[in-house]
mmCIF file of C-alpha atoms and ligand atoms in Angstrom:
data_model
loop_
_atom_site.group_PDB
_atom_site.id
_atom_site.type_symbol
_atom_site.label_atom_id
_atom_site.label_comp_id
_atom_site.label_asym_id
_atom_site.label_seq_id
_atom_site.Cartn_x
_atom_site.Cartn_y
_atom_site.Cartn_z
ATOM 1 C CA MET G 1 2.535 1.549 -25.339
ATOM 2 C CA PHE G 2 0.546 1.309 -22.087
ATOM 3 C CA SER G 3 0.900 -0.924 -19.020
ATOM 4 C CA ARG G 4 -2.502 -2.525 -18.575
ATOM 5 C CA ILE G 5 -3.494 -4.032 -15.241
ATOM 6 C CA ALA G 6 -4.271 -7.525 -16.505
ATOM 7 C CA GLY G 7 -5.064 -9.056 -13.118
ATOM 8 C CA THR G 8 -5.138 -8.419 -9.383
ATOM 9 C CA GLY G 9 -4.758 -10.647 -6.333
ATOM 10 C CA SER G 10 -4.340 -10.348 -2.603
ATOM 11 C CA TYR G 11 -3.713 -12.230 0.591
ATOM 12 C CA LEU G 12 -4.553 -11.553 4.226
ATOM 13 C CA PRO G 13 -3.305 -13.700 7.114
ATOM 14 C CA GLU G 14 -5.903 -15.792 8.906
ATOM 15 C CA ARG G 15 -5.464 -14.231 12.351
ATOM 16 C CA ILE G 16 -7.675 -11.187 12.950
ATOM 17 C CA LEU G 17 -6.734 -8.836 15.799
ATOM 18 C CA THR G 18 -9.681 -6.722 16.979
ATOM 19 C CA ASN G 19 -9.681 -3.326 18.673
ATOM 20 C CA HIS G 20 -11.167 -4.985 21.757
ATOM 21 C CA GLU G 21 -8.164 -7.304 22.045
ATOM 22 C CA LEU G 22 -5.804 -4.309 21.803
ATOM 23 C CA ALA G 23 -7.833 -2.457 24.455
ATOM 24 C CA ALA G 24 -7.141 -5.350 26.813
ATOM 25 C CA ARG G 25 -3.401 -4.776 26.332
ATOM 26 C CA VAL G 26 -2.858 -1.000 26.077
ATOM 27 C CA ASP G 27 -4.746 2.059 27.330
ATOM 28 C CA THR G 28 -7.118 2.489 24.370
ATOM 29 C CA SER G 29 -10.688 1.645 23.370
ATOM 30 C CA ASP G 30 -12.612 0.427 20.356
ATOM 31 C CA GLU G 31 -14.505 3.767 20.375
ATOM 32 C CA TRP G 32 -11.298 5.842 20.248
ATOM 33 C CA ILE G 33 -9.735 3.762 17.470
ATOM 34 C CA VAL G 34 -12.885 3.750 15.313
ATOM 35 C CA ALA G 35 -13.549 7.483 15.818
ATOM 36 C CA ARG G 36 -9.950 8.619 15.156
ATOM 37 C CA THR G 37 -8.944 6.122 12.439
ATOM 38 C CA GLY G 38 -11.912 4.104 11.151
ATOM 39 C CA ILE G 39 -10.027 0.885 11.931
ATOM 40 C CA ARG G 40 -11.985 -1.971 13.525
ATOM 41 C CA GLN G 41 -9.584 -4.872 13.036
ATOM 42 C CA ARG G 42 -6.342 -5.864 11.301
ATOM 43 C CA HIS G 43 -4.815 -9.158 10.123
ATOM 44 C CA ILE G 44 -1.603 -10.365 11.724
ATOM 45 C CA ALA G 45 0.746 -12.875 10.084
ATOM 46 C CA ALA G 46 1.693 -16.063 11.929
ATOM 47 C CA ALA G 47 5.118 -16.137 13.581
ATOM 48 C CA ASP G 48 6.538 -18.357 10.824
ATOM 49 C CA GLU G 49 4.751 -16.536 7.969
ATOM 50 C CA THR G 50 7.063 -14.195 6.063
ATOM 51 C CA THR G 51 6.563 -11.241 3.739
ATOM 52 C CA SER G 52 7.616 -13.437 0.790
ATOM 53 C CA ASP G 53 5.048 -16.116 1.770
ATOM 54 C CA MET G 54 2.272 -13.516 1.663
ATOM 55 C CA ALA G 55 3.603 -11.950 -1.560
ATOM 56 C CA LEU G 56 3.710 -15.356 -3.239
ATOM 57 C CA ILE G 57 0.025 -16.110 -2.606
ATOM 58 C CA ALA G 58 -1.081 -12.624 -3.719
ATOM 59 C CA ILE G 59 0.972 -13.014 -6.919
ATOM 60 C CA GLN G 60 -0.399 -16.485 -7.646
ATOM 61 C CA ARG G 61 -3.938 -15.093 -7.323
ATOM 62 C CA ALA G 62 -3.109 -12.117 -9.575
ATOM 63 C CA LEU G 63 -1.562 -14.417 -12.211
ATOM 64 C CA GLU G 64 -4.672 -16.579 -12.157
ATOM 65 C CA SER G 65 -6.979 -13.583 -12.573
ATOM 66 C CA ALA G 66 -4.824 -12.312 -15.469
ATOM 67 C CA GLY G 67 -4.702 -15.745 -17.141
ATOM 68 C CA VAL G 68 -0.903 -15.558 -17.104
ATOM 69 C CA THR G 69 1.568 -18.249 -16.058
ATOM 70 C CA ALA G 70 4.658 -17.544 -13.970
ATOM 71 C CA ASP G 71 6.985 -18.313 -16.883
ATOM 72 C CA GLU G 72 5.588 -15.297 -18.780
ATOM 73 C CA ILE G 73 6.839 -12.851 -16.086
ATOM 74 C CA ASP G 74 9.807 -10.752 -17.191
ATOM 75 C CA LEU G 75 9.998 -8.284 -14.251
ATOM 76 C CA LEU G 76 9.184 -8.596 -10.552
ATOM 77 C CA ILE G 77 9.112 -5.694 -8.095
ATOM 78 C CA VAL G 78 8.302 -6.225 -4.424
ATOM 79 C CA ALA G 79 7.342 -3.060 -2.539
ATOM 80 C CA THR G 80 8.141 -3.693 1.113
ATOM 81 C CA THR G 81 9.588 -2.128 4.232
ATOM 82 C CA THR G 82 9.548 -5.415 6.096
ATOM 83 C CA PRO G 83 11.722 -7.723 3.961
ATOM 84 C CA ASP G 84 12.298 -11.344 4.958
ATOM 85 C CA ASN G 85 16.005 -10.611 5.466
ATOM 86 C CA ILE G 86 18.413 -7.696 5.140
ATOM 87 C CA PHE G 87 19.462 -9.397 1.929
ATOM 88 C CA PRO G 88 18.834 -10.997 -0.533
ATOM 89 C CA SER G 89 15.915 -8.881 -1.661
ATOM 90 C CA THR G 90 12.487 -10.298 -0.915
ATOM 91 C CA ALA G 91 11.914 -10.124 -4.683
ATOM 92 C CA CYS G 92 14.658 -12.698 -5.282
ATOM 93 C CA ILE G 93 13.157 -14.956 -2.591
ATOM 94 C CA VAL G 94 9.689 -14.618 -4.142
ATOM 95 C CA GLN G 95 11.066 -15.289 -7.622
ATOM 96 C CA ASN G 96 12.593 -18.529 -6.371
ATOM 97 C CA LYS G 97 9.331 -19.540 -4.647
ATOM 98 C CA LEU G 98 7.511 -18.928 -7.945
ATOM 99 C CA GLY G 99 9.914 -21.414 -9.542
ATOM 100 C CA VAL G 100 10.966 -19.080 -12.361
ATOM 101 C CA HIS G 101 14.387 -17.517 -12.806
ATOM 102 C CA GLY G 102 16.524 -15.127 -14.807
ATOM 103 C CA PHE G 103 14.439 -11.952 -15.199
ATOM 104 C CA PRO G 104 15.132 -8.862 -13.047
ATOM 105 C CA ALA G 105 13.654 -8.899 -9.546
ATOM 106 C CA PHE G 106 14.179 -6.207 -6.927
ATOM 107 C CA ASP G 107 12.646 -4.561 -3.870
ATOM 108 C CA MET G 108 11.247 -1.045 -3.717
ATOM 109 C CA GLN G 109 11.575 0.732 -0.381
ATOM 110 C CA ALA G 110 9.247 3.726 -0.162
ATOM 111 C CA VAL G 111 7.263 2.565 2.886
ATOM 112 C CA CYS G 112 3.518 3.264 2.441
ATOM 113 C CA ALA G 113 4.209 4.871 -0.970
ATOM 114 C CA GLY G 114 6.039 1.697 -2.050
ATOM 115 C CA PHE G 115 3.273 0.394 -4.280
ATOM 116 C CA VAL G 116 2.877 3.603 -6.309
ATOM 117 C CA TYR G 117 6.673 3.842 -6.592
ATOM 118 C CA ALA G 118 6.898 0.210 -7.768
ATOM 119 C CA LEU G 119 3.973 0.531 -10.177
ATOM 120 C CA THR G 120 5.508 3.673 -11.671
ATOM 121 C CA THR G 121 8.844 1.889 -12.099
ATOM 122 C CA ALA G 122 7.261 -1.145 -13.766
ATOM 123 C CA ASP G 123 5.296 1.210 -16.041
ATOM 124 C CA GLN G 124 8.580 2.774 -17.184
ATOM 125 C CA PHE G 125 10.033 -0.675 -17.973
ATOM 126 C CA ILE G 126 6.966 -1.541 -20.055
ATOM 127 C CA LYS G 127 6.755 1.825 -21.828
ATOM 128 C CA SER G 128 10.415 1.609 -22.795
ATOM 129 C CA GLY G 129 9.998 -1.936 -24.127
ATOM 130 C CA ALA G 130 12.261 -3.445 -21.443
ATOM 131 C CA ALA G 131 9.424 -5.614 -20.065
ATOM 132 C CA LYS G 132 6.166 -7.018 -21.407
ATOM 133 C CA CYS G 133 4.703 -8.797 -18.400
ATOM 134 C CA ALA G 134 5.555 -7.328 -15.013
ATOM 135 C CA VAL G 135 4.404 -8.338 -11.559
ATOM 136 C CA VAL G 136 4.217 -5.676 -8.852
ATOM 137 C CA VAL G 137 3.399 -6.736 -5.319
ATOM 138 C CA GLY G 138 3.116 -4.758 -2.091
ATOM 139 C CA ALA G 139 3.721 -7.089 0.846
ATOM 140 C CA GLU G 140 4.277 -6.277 4.490
ATOM 141 C CA LYS G 141 4.673 -7.941 7.845
ATOM 142 C CA VAL G 142 4.400 -4.609 9.668
ATOM 143 C CA SER G 143 3.611 -6.460 12.908
ATOM 144 C CA ASN G 144 7.348 -7.280 13.134
ATOM 145 C CA ILE G 145 8.262 -3.602 13.619
ATOM 146 C CA ILE G 146 5.438 -2.573 15.963
ATOM 147 C CA ASN G 147 5.894 -2.017 19.670
ATOM 148 C CA TRP G 148 2.730 -3.718 20.906
ATOM 149 C CA ASP G 149 2.902 -1.678 24.130
ATOM 150 C CA ASP G 150 2.813 1.682 22.291
ATOM 151 C CA ARG G 151 -0.808 2.770 21.860
ATOM 152 C CA ASN G 152 0.235 5.590 19.509
ATOM 153 C CA THR G 153 1.202 3.093 16.811
ATOM 154 C CA CYS G 154 0.041 -0.451 17.629
ATOM 155 C CA VAL G 155 -3.621 0.253 16.856
ATOM 156 C CA LEU G 156 -2.879 1.467 13.324
ATOM 157 C CA PHE G 157 -1.115 -1.287 11.401
ATOM 158 C CA GLY G 158 -1.702 -4.739 9.925
ATOM 159 C CA ASP G 159 -0.125 -7.354 7.645
ATOM 160 C CA GLY G 160 -0.990 -8.513 4.133
ATOM 161 C CA ALA G 161 -0.102 -8.478 0.444
ATOM 162 C CA GLY G 162 -1.627 -7.292 -2.816
ATOM 163 C CA ALA G 163 -0.381 -7.817 -6.361
ATOM 164 C CA VAL G 164 -1.019 -6.750 -9.930
ATOM 165 C CA VAL G 165 0.065 -8.229 -13.247
ATOM 166 C CA LEU G 166 0.925 -5.543 -15.797
ATOM 167 C CA LYS G 167 0.960 -6.376 -19.498
ATOM 168 C CA ALA G 168 2.125 -4.265 -22.419
ATOM 169 C CA ASP G 169 -0.945 -3.057 -24.314
ATOM 170 C CA GLU G 170 -1.353 -0.700 -27.263
ATOM 171 C CA GLU G 171 -4.871 0.399 -26.302
ATOM 172 C CA THR G 172 -5.141 1.308 -22.643
ATOM 173 C CA GLY G 173 -3.655 1.136 -19.158
ATOM 174 C CA ILE G 174 -1.651 3.449 -16.901
ATOM 175 C CA LEU G 175 -2.271 7.040 -18.051
ATOM 176 C CA ALA G 176 -0.045 9.067 -15.734
ATOM 177 C CA THR G 177 2.238 8.663 -12.738
ATOM 178 C CA HIS G 178 3.617 11.256 -10.319
ATOM 179 C CA LEU G 179 6.177 10.612 -7.586
ATOM 180 C CA HIS G 180 7.545 12.939 -4.915
ATOM 181 C CA ALA G 181 9.819 12.796 -1.897
ATOM 182 C CA ASP G 182 10.923 15.275 0.752
ATOM 183 C CA GLY G 183 13.590 13.952 3.097
ATOM 184 C CA ARG G 184 13.267 16.956 5.413
ATOM 185 C CA TYR G 185 10.315 15.151 6.984
ATOM 186 C CA ASN G 186 12.140 11.868 7.726
ATOM 187 C CA GLY G 187 11.888 12.503 11.477
ATOM 188 C CA ILE G 188 8.087 12.368 11.836
ATOM 189 C CA LEU G 189 7.698 8.726 10.794
ATOM 190 C CA ASN G 190 10.513 6.194 10.945
ATOM 191 C CA VAL G 191 12.078 3.041 12.364
ATOM 192 C CA PRO G 192 15.261 4.507 13.804
ATOM 193 C CA GLY G 193 17.395 1.361 14.016
ATOM 194 C CA ARG G 194 20.191 -0.335 12.096
ATOM 195 C CA PRO G 195 21.925 -3.679 12.429
ATOM 196 C CA VAL G 196 25.380 -3.408 13.994
ATOM 197 C CA ALA G 197 27.449 -6.363 15.154
ATOM 198 C CA ASN G 198 24.474 -8.732 15.252
ATOM 199 C CA ALA G 199 22.279 -6.362 17.280
ATOM 200 C CA VAL G 200 19.996 -3.408 16.593
ATOM 201 C CA ASP G 201 21.638 -0.042 17.148
ATOM 202 C CA GLY G 202 18.691 2.252 17.953
ATOM 203 C CA GLU G 203 15.187 0.832 17.877
ATOM 204 C CA ALA G 204 13.485 -1.464 15.390
ATOM 205 C CA PHE G 205 9.970 -0.152 16.126
ATOM 206 C CA VAL G 206 7.831 2.369 14.224
ATOM 207 C CA HIS G 207 8.020 5.891 15.704
ATOM 208 C CA MET G 208 5.473 8.444 14.582
ATOM 209 C CA ASP G 209 4.350 11.979 15.265
ATOM 210 C CA GLY G 210 0.747 11.159 14.353
ATOM 211 C CA SER G 211 -0.680 14.622 14.004
ATOM 212 C CA ALA G 212 2.305 15.936 11.962
ATOM 213 C CA VAL G 213 1.962 12.922 9.633
ATOM 214 C CA PHE G 214 -1.777 13.485 9.405
ATOM 215 C CA LYS G 215 -1.397 17.131 8.362
ATOM 216 C CA PHE G 216 1.356 16.378 5.849
ATOM 217 C CA ALA G 217 -0.613 13.477 4.323
ATOM 218 C CA VAL G 218 -3.812 15.487 3.824
ATOM 219 C CA LYS G 219 -1.936 18.327 2.099
ATOM 220 C CA ALA G 220 0.325 16.158 -0.076
ATOM 221 C CA LEU G 221 -2.399 13.746 -1.217
ATOM 222 C CA SER G 222 -4.752 16.542 -2.258
ATOM 223 C CA ALA G 223 -1.924 18.299 -4.114
ATOM 224 C CA VAL G 224 -0.806 15.167 -5.976
ATOM 225 C CA ALA G 225 -4.402 14.391 -6.987
ATOM 226 C CA GLU G 226 -4.732 17.915 -8.459
ATOM 227 C CA GLU G 227 -1.388 17.585 -10.228
ATOM 228 C CA THR G 228 -2.324 14.202 -11.697
ATOM 229 C CA LEU G 229 -5.635 15.381 -13.095
ATOM 230 C CA ALA G 230 -4.172 18.621 -14.464
ATOM 231 C CA LYS G 231 -1.319 16.847 -16.279
ATOM 232 C CA ALA G 232 -3.657 14.164 -17.665
ATOM 233 C CA GLY G 233 -6.129 16.842 -18.803
ATOM 234 C CA LEU G 234 -8.937 15.213 -16.813
ATOM 235 C CA ALA G 235 -11.630 16.784 -14.636
ATOM 236 C CA LYS G 236 -12.517 15.596 -11.133
ATOM 237 C CA GLU G 237 -15.741 14.066 -12.524
ATOM 238 C CA ASP G 238 -13.679 11.787 -14.778
ATOM 239 C CA ILE G 239 -12.517 9.705 -11.807
ATOM 240 C CA ASP G 240 -14.648 6.580 -11.390
ATOM 241 C CA TRP G 241 -12.773 5.259 -8.359
ATOM 242 C CA LEU G 242 -10.300 6.605 -5.855
ATOM 243 C CA VAL G 243 -8.145 3.784 -4.477
ATOM 244 C CA PRO G 244 -6.161 5.501 -1.733
ATOM 245 C CA HIS G 245 -3.587 4.301 0.757
ATOM 246 C CA GLN G 246 -5.550 3.056 3.745
ATOM 247 C CA ALA G 247 -4.062 4.749 6.812
ATOM 248 C CA ASN G 248 -6.945 6.659 8.356
ATOM 249 C CA ILE G 249 -10.558 7.129 7.226
ATOM 250 C CA ARG G 250 -10.287 10.845 8.053
ATOM 251 C CA ILE G 251 -7.360 11.284 5.644
ATOM 252 C CA ILE G 252 -9.266 9.340 2.962
ATOM 253 C CA GLU G 253 -12.433 11.412 3.480
ATOM 254 C CA SER G 254 -10.540 14.650 3.268
ATOM 255 C CA THR G 255 -8.858 13.641 -0.023
ATOM 256 C CA ALA G 256 -12.243 12.584 -1.430
ATOM 257 C CA LYS G 257 -13.794 15.874 -0.340
ATOM 258 C CA HIS G 258 -11.010 17.801 -2.042
ATOM 259 C CA LEU G 259 -11.750 15.879 -5.263
ATOM 260 C CA HIS G 260 -15.523 16.436 -4.825
ATOM 261 C CA LEU G 261 -15.850 12.649 -4.885
ATOM 262 C CA ASP G 262 -18.687 11.003 -3.027
ATOM 263 C CA MET G 263 -17.410 8.348 -0.610
ATOM 264 C CA SER G 264 -19.412 5.792 -2.631
ATOM 265 C CA LYS G 265 -16.670 6.219 -5.288
ATOM 266 C CA VAL G 266 -13.834 5.462 -2.896
ATOM 267 C CA ILE G 267 -12.586 1.961 -2.153
ATOM 268 C CA VAL G 268 -12.235 1.755 1.620
ATOM 269 C CA THR G 269 -10.722 -1.237 3.398
ATOM 270 C CA VAL G 270 -9.159 0.523 6.368
ATOM 271 C CA ALA G 271 -11.825 -0.771 8.777
ATOM 272 C CA GLU G 272 -10.931 -4.405 8.056
ATOM 273 C CA HIS G 273 -7.222 -4.207 7.161
ATOM 274 C CA GLY G 274 -5.789 -1.240 9.074
ATOM 275 C CA ASN G 275 -2.688 0.320 7.534
ATOM 276 C CA THR G 276 -0.766 -2.412 5.702
ATOM 277 C CA SER G 277 1.836 0.029 4.329
ATOM 278 C CA ALA G 278 2.872 -0.898 0.755
ATOM 279 C CA ALA G 279 0.191 -3.596 0.616
ATOM 280 C CA SER G 280 -2.745 -1.301 1.311
ATOM 281 C CA ILE G 281 -3.428 0.061 -2.193
ATOM 282 C CA PRO G 282 -3.221 -3.288 -4.044
ATOM 283 C CA LEU G 283 -5.311 -4.922 -1.287
ATOM 284 C CA ALA G 284 -7.961 -2.224 -1.766
ATOM 285 C CA LEU G 285 -7.704 -2.469 -5.557
ATOM 286 C CA ASP G 286 -8.273 -6.220 -5.448
ATOM 287 C CA ALA G 287 -11.217 -5.762 -3.064
ATOM 288 C CA GLY G 288 -12.735 -3.257 -5.522
ATOM 289 C CA VAL G 289 -12.213 -5.545 -8.503
ATOM 290 C CA LYS G 290 -13.334 -8.785 -6.841
ATOM 291 C CA SER G 291 -16.496 -7.151 -5.462
ATOM 292 C CA GLY G 292 -17.416 -6.072 -9.010
ATOM 293 C CA ARG G 293 -17.281 -2.342 -8.234
ATOM 294 C CA ILE G 294 -14.221 -1.567 -10.386
ATOM 295 C CA GLN G 295 -15.046 -2.437 -13.984
ATOM 296 C CA ARG G 296 -12.959 -2.601 -17.167
ATOM 297 C CA GLY G 297 -12.745 0.772 -18.908
ATOM 298 C CA GLN G 298 -13.157 2.795 -15.718
ATOM 299 C CA THR G 299 -10.660 5.423 -14.574
ATOM 300 C CA ILE G 300 -9.009 4.818 -11.226
ATOM 301 C CA LEU G 301 -6.754 7.071 -9.200
ATOM 302 C CA MET G 302 -4.396 5.350 -6.768
ATOM 303 C CA GLU G 303 -2.392 7.430 -4.333
ATOM 304 C CA GLY G 304 -0.103 6.687 -1.437
ATOM 305 C CA ILE G 305 2.111 8.414 1.104
ATOM 306 C CA GLY G 306 4.529 7.258 3.753
ATOM 307 C CA GLY G 307 7.769 7.643 5.632
ATOM 308 C CA GLY G 308 10.582 9.487 3.927
ATOM 309 C CA PHE G 309 8.438 11.385 3.205
ATOM 310 C CA ALA G 310 7.576 9.771 -0.106
ATOM 311 C CA TRP G 311 4.278 10.031 -1.960
ATOM 312 C CA GLY G 312 2.731 9.733 -5.379
ATOM 313 C CA SER G 313 -0.147 8.725 -7.604
ATOM 314 C CA VAL G 314 -0.976 6.409 -10.478
ATOM 315 C CA LEU G 315 -3.891 7.206 -12.784
ATOM 316 C CA ALA G 316 -5.061 4.245 -14.852
ATOM 317 C CA ARG G 317 -7.810 3.167 -17.191
ATOM 318 C CA PHE G 318 -8.607 -0.250 -15.760
HETATM 319 O O1 UT7 Y 1 0.836 5.557 6.280
HETATM 320 C C1 UT7 Y 1 1.218 6.750 6.865
HETATM 321 C C2 UT7 Y 1 1.421 6.466 8.302
HETATM 322 N N1 UT7 Y 1 0.575 6.959 9.291
HETATM 323 C C3 UT7 Y 1 -0.520 7.744 9.185
HETATM 324 O O2 UT7 Y 1 -0.993 8.142 8.174
HETATM 325 C C4 UT7 Y 1 -1.131 8.150 10.494
HETATM 326 C C5 UT7 Y 1 -1.465 9.621 10.509
HETATM 327 N N2 UT7 Y 1 -1.996 10.052 11.767
HETATM 328 C C6 UT7 Y 1 -3.166 9.624 12.289
HETATM 329 O O3 UT7 Y 1 -3.826 8.768 11.733
HETATM 330 C C7 UT7 Y 1 -3.673 10.284 13.553
HETATM 331 O O4 UT7 Y 1 -2.841 11.391 13.851
HETATM 332 C C8 UT7 Y 1 -3.707 9.349 14.770
HETATM 333 C C9 UT7 Y 1 -4.831 8.330 14.581
HETATM 334 C C10 UT7 Y 1 -2.390 8.641 14.966
HETATM 335 C C11 UT7 Y 1 -4.028 10.154 16.041
HETATM 336 O O5 UT7 Y 1 -5.223 10.872 15.877
HETATM 337 P P1 UT7 Y 1 -5.284 12.433 16.221
HETATM 338 O O6 UT7 Y 1 -6.673 12.859 16.038
HETATM 339 O O7 UT7 Y 1 -4.249 13.124 15.372
HETATM 340 O O8 UT7 Y 1 -4.915 12.466 17.751
HETATM 341 P P2 UT7 Y 1 -3.700 13.204 18.479
HETATM 342 O O9 UT7 Y 1 -2.383 12.782 17.924
HETATM 343 O O10 UT7 Y 1 -4.030 14.638 18.491
HETATM 344 O O11 UT7 Y 1 -3.787 12.596 19.940
HETATM 345 C C12 UT7 Y 1 -4.899 12.850 20.752
HETATM 346 C C13 UT7 Y 1 -4.756 12.102 22.056
HETATM 347 C C14 UT7 Y 1 -3.372 12.187 22.705
HETATM 348 O O12 UT7 Y 1 -3.588 12.382 24.089
HETATM 349 P P3 UT7 Y 1 -3.319 13.826 24.770
HETATM 350 O O13 UT7 Y 1 -1.884 14.105 24.539
HETATM 351 O O14 UT7 Y 1 -4.243 14.764 24.040
HETATM 352 O O15 UT7 Y 1 -3.710 13.587 26.188
HETATM 353 C C15 UT7 Y 1 -2.801 10.781 22.523
HETATM 354 O O16 UT7 Y 1 -1.931 10.422 23.560
HETATM 355 O O17 UT7 Y 1 -5.018 10.713 21.867
HETATM 356 C C16 UT7 Y 1 -4.028 9.948 22.573
HETATM 357 N N3 UT7 Y 1 -3.888 8.657 21.918
HETATM 358 C C17 UT7 Y 1 -4.705 7.632 22.179
HETATM 359 N N4 UT7 Y 1 -5.758 7.482 23.000
HETATM 360 C C18 UT7 Y 1 -6.377 6.313 23.032
HETATM 361 C C19 UT7 Y 1 -2.987 8.287 20.990
HETATM 362 N N5 UT7 Y 1 -3.189 7.008 20.626
HETATM 363 C C20 UT7 Y 1 -4.255 6.581 21.357
HETATM 364 C C21 UT7 Y 1 -4.948 5.357 21.436
HETATM 365 N N6 UT7 Y 1 -6.003 5.261 22.267
HETATM 366 N N7 UT7 Y 1 -4.598 4.290 20.682
#
């Protein structure tokens, strides 16, 4: 039994924040941001717009594209690092907003690797027969945990949501999944705060050693791509589309180069979306599908990496 991606959907907040606007606030420039990251703009959620609001719209669009109604869902996983509340899970809030109840719903916290972790988990539910129609959504309001006066981080991130509907299928779907984590690297990318007595003990902003993260990401993403292809018995030429986490165009280009993939076979949204953490892969996937580039029957390799460190890949026949 396979988990077939039956539909995709996404949502981006209306407000676009350009590099030029950021350059008016912190000591940076459009030239620096474009040259070092490839990012030109990012979307920022409204003050009263929550992660669950964005997840809901992305899911509704994915359900529509799959021709599935909400009452067919029997599993919901929300990959997020920016939940609406400490609890309940954002998944339970989204389930309620969808107006359907009873089936399991939970959050997956693996930061920018959240979507590949959640997709892998849903795939296991479907393969084991525990679910037949799963919804996986990556949704983030990263803007809530950004220090807008810190040029090292504020230029990199954005908000948004992307969703897939997975259906049990005997013919085709997810071919292989690989997940990894190495907690020794938790110090190079984190939000070092915790709620204590109605206040934050520490800091609730993203902290990052950019160049250490960059080096780790390039190495780990190339290695997991190799591992995925080797275990699936596929050659590099068998990949029709690479749908990578969108953190930095230089990381994406180096992974593509390692796979001998021309950049015309890579879905790139980093210029328009920035790094939307767990939402970045499903946002890119939906962009690839809706633009007609990703076609049924093609082989796609999704891969993500983020704080923890946690990383992984999902190889699928679309
Ligand atoms: O999803 C996973 C999460 N994050 C990532 O994947 C991000 C990974 N890292 C990166 O994308 C890159 O490391 C950055 C884009 C963050 C930085 O690029 P870099 O080529 O690695 O630059 P760098 O860290 O070597 O910094 C070069 C200089 C530094 O100045 P000094 O110390 O050389 O004088 C920074 O202070 O660039 C400075 N800098 C900036 N300058 C202008 C850092 N941020 C900015 C900025 N504008 N926004």
